[in-house]
mmCIF file of C-alpha atoms in Angstrom:
data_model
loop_
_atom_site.group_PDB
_atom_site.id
_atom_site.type_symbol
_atom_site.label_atom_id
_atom_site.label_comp_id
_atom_site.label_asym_id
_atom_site.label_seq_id
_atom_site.Cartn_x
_atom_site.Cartn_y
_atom_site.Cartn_z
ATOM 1 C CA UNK A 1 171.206 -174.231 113.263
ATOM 2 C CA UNK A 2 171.051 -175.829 116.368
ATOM 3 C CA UNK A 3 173.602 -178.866 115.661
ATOM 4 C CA UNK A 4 175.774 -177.238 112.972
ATOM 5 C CA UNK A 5 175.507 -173.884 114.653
ATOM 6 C CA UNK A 6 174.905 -171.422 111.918
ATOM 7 C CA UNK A 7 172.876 -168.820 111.093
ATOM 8 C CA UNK A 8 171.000 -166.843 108.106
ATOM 9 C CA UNK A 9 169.365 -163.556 107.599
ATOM 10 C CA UNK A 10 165.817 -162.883 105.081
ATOM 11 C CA UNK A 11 165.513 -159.825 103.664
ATOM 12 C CA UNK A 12 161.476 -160.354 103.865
ATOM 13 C CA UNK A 13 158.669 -162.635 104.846
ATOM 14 C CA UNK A 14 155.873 -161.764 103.150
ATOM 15 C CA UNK A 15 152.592 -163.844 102.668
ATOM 16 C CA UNK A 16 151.314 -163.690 98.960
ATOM 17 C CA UNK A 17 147.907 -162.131 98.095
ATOM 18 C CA UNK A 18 145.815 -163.427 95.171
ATOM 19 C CA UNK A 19 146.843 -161.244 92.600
ATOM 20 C CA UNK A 20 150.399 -162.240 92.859
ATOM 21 C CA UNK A 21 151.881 -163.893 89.683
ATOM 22 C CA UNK A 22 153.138 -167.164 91.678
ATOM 23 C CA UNK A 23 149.162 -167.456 93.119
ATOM 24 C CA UNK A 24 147.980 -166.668 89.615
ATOM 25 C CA UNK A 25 150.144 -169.262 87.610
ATOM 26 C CA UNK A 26 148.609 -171.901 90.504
ATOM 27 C CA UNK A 27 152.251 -172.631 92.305
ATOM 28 C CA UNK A 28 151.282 -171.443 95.234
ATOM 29 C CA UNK A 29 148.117 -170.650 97.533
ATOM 30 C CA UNK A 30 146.943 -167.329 98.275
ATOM 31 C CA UNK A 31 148.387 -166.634 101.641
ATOM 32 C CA UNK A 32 151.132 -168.586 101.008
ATOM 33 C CA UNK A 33 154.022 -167.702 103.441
ATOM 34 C CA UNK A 34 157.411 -166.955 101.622
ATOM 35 C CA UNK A 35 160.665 -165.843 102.400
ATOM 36 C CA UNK A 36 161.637 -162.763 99.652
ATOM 37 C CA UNK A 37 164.691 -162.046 98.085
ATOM 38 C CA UNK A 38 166.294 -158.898 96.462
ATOM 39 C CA UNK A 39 169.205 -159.679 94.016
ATOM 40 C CA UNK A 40 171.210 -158.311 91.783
ATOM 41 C CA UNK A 41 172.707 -159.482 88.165
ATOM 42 C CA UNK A 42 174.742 -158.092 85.417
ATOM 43 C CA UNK A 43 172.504 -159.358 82.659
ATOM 44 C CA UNK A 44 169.884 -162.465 82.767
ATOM 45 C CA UNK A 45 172.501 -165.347 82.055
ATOM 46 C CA UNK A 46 171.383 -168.914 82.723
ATOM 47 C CA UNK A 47 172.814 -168.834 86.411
ATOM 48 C CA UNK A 48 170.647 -165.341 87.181
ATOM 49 C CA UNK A 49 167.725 -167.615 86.087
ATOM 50 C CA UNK A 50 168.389 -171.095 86.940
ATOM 51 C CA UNK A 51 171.398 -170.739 90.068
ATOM 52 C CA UNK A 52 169.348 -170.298 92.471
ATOM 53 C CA UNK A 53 168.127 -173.771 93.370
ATOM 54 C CA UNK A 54 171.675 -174.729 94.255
ATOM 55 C CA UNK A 55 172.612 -171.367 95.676
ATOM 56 C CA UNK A 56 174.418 -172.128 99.199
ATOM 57 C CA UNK A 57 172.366 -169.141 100.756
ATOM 58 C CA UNK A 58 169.327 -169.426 99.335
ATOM 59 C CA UNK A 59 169.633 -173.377 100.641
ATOM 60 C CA UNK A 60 170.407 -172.189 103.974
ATOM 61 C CA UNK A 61 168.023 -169.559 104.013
ATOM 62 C CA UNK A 62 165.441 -173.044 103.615
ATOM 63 C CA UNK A 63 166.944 -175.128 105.611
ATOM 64 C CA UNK A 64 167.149 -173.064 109.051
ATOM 65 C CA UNK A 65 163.386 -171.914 108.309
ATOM 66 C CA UNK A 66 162.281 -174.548 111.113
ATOM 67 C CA UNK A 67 165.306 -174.745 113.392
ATOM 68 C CA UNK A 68 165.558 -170.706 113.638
ATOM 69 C CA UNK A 69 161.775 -170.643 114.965
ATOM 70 C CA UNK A 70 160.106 -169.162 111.661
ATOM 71 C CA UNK A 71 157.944 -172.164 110.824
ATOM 72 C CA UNK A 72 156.705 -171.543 114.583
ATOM 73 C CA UNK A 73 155.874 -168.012 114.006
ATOM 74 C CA UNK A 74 154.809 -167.854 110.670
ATOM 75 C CA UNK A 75 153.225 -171.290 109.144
ATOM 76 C CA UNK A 76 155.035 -173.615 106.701
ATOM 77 C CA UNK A 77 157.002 -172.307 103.787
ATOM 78 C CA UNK A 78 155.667 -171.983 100.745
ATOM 79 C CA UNK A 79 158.756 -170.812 99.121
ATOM 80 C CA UNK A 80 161.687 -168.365 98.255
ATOM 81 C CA UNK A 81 160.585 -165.431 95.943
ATOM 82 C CA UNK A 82 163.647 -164.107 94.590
ATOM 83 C CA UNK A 83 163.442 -160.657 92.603
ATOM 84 C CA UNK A 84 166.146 -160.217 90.181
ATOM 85 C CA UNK A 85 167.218 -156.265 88.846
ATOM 86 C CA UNK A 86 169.934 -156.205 85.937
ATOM 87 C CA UNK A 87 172.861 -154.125 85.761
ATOM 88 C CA UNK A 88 172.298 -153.822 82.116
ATOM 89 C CA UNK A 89 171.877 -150.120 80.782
ATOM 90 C CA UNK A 90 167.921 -150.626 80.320
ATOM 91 C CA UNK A 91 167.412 -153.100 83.399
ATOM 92 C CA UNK A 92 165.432 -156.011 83.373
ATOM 93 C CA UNK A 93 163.930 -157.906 86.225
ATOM 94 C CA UNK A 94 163.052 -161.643 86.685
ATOM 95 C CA UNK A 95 160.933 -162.756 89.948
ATOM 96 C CA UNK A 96 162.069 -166.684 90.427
ATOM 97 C CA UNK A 97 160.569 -168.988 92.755
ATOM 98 C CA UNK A 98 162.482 -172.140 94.852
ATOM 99 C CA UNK A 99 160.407 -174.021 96.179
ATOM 100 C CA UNK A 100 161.896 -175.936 98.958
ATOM 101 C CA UNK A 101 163.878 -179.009 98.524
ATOM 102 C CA UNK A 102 164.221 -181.309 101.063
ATOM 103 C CA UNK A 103 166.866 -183.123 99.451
ATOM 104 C CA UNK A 104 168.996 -180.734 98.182
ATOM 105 C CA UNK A 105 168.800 -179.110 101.309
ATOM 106 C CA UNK A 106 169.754 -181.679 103.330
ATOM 107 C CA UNK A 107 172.449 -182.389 100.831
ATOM 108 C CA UNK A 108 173.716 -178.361 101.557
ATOM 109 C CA UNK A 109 173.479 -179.315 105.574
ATOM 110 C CA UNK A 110 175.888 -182.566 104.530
ATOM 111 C CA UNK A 111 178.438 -180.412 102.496
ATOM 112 C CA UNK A 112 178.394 -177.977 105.536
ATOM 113 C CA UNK A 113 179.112 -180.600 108.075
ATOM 114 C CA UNK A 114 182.106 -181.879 105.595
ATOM 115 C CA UNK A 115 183.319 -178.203 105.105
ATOM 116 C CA UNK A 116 183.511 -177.951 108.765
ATOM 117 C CA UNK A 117 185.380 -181.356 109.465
ATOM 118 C CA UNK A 118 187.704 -180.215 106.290
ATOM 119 C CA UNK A 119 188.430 -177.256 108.233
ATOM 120 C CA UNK A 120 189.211 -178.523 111.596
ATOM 121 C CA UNK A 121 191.249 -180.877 109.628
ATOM 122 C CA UNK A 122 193.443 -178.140 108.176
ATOM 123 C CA UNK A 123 193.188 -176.778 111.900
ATOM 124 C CA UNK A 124 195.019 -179.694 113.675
ATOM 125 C CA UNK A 125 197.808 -180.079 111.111
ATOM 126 C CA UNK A 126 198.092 -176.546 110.301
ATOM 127 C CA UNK A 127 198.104 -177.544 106.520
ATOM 128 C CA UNK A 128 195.954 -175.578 104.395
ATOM 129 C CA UNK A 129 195.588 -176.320 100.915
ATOM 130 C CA UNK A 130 195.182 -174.032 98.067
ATOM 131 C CA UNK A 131 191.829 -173.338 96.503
ATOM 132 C CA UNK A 132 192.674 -172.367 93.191
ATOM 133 C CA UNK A 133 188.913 -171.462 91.926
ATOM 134 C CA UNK A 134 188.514 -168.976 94.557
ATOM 135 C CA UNK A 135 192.041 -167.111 93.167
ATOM 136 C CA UNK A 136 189.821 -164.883 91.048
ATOM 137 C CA UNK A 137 186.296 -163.779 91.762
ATOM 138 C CA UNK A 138 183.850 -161.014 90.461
ATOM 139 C CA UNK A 139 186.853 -159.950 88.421
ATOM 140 C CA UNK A 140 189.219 -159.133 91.045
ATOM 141 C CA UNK A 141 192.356 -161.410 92.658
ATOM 142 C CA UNK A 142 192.196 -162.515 96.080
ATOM 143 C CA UNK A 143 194.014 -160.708 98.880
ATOM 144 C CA UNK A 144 196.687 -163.437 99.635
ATOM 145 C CA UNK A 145 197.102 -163.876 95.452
ATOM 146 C CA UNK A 146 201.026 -162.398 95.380
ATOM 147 C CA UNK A 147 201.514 -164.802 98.624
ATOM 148 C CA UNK A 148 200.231 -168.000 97.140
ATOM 149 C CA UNK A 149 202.437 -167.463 93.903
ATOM 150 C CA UNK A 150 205.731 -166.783 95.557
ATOM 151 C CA UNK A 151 204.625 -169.505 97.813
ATOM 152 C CA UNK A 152 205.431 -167.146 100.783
ATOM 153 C CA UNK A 153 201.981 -168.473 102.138
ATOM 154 C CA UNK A 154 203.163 -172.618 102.085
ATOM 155 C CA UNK A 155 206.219 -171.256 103.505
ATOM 156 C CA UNK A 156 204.107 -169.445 106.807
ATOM 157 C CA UNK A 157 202.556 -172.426 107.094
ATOM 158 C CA UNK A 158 199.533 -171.142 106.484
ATOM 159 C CA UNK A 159 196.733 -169.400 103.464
ATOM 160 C CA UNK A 160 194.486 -167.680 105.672
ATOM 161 C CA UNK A 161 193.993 -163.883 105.195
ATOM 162 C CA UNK A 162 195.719 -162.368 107.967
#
């Protein structure tokens, strides 16, 4: 991004023929130009179906689709396909479209410019708070867990990961 100064990787860009389900259904045009997506999910919860139109990645993917020079090369954006494979013991897929949002994407680009000030915050007074949400995630404890409880961390002055 060329203020913020971040950057995002597709897996794909693919244009859609006419047989595709999206171009059947009438959301989008044949040769519409999307950006594809290969995920992965333990079963089809309501996030797997649903989480992706607030997803921080899939956002960024959408917003930095003019900045990064893709809307030059390629057309407008039709959309993000995202293709979904369970973990489950008989899988089960689940293609989802997001369509881009300009508001919640510029809403993402404001959270990201806040996240950044937050952080250069923490930066100058070499205070940096816990985050108690990310203590556990997919199941496993963070790396500076054992720190944060004894409080060696607050102690060091510091919670980053060394």
């Amino acid at each position: 991004h060329p203020i913020l100064g971040y950057t995002c990787r597709y897996d794909g860009v693919m244009r859609l023929g006419p047989n595709d389900p999206f171009v059947r259904e009438g959301q989008l045009e044949a040769g519409s130009v999307v950006i594809h997506e290969r995920k992965s999910a333990k079963w089809l919860s309501e996030w797997a179906r649903e989480g992706w139109f607030l997803d921080g990645e899939i956002l960024g993917q959408l917003l930095l689709w003019g900045p990064s020079g893709c809307e030059r090369l390629f057309g407008p954006l039709g959309g993000l396909v995202i293709d979904i494979d369970t973990k489950e013991k008989t899988p089960k897929f689940l293609r989802v479209l997001v369509p881009p949002n300009p508001v919640t994407a510029r809403a993402h680009e404001r959270g990201i410019a806040y996240q950044n000030a937050e952080i250069a915050m923490w930066r100058a007074t070499g205070v940096y708070p816990h985050r108690w949400i990310s203590c556990y995630r997919y199941g496993r404890k963070c790396g500076l867990y054992e720190r944060c409880r004894a409080d060696t961390a607050q102690e060091e002055g510091s919670y980053v990961q060394d």
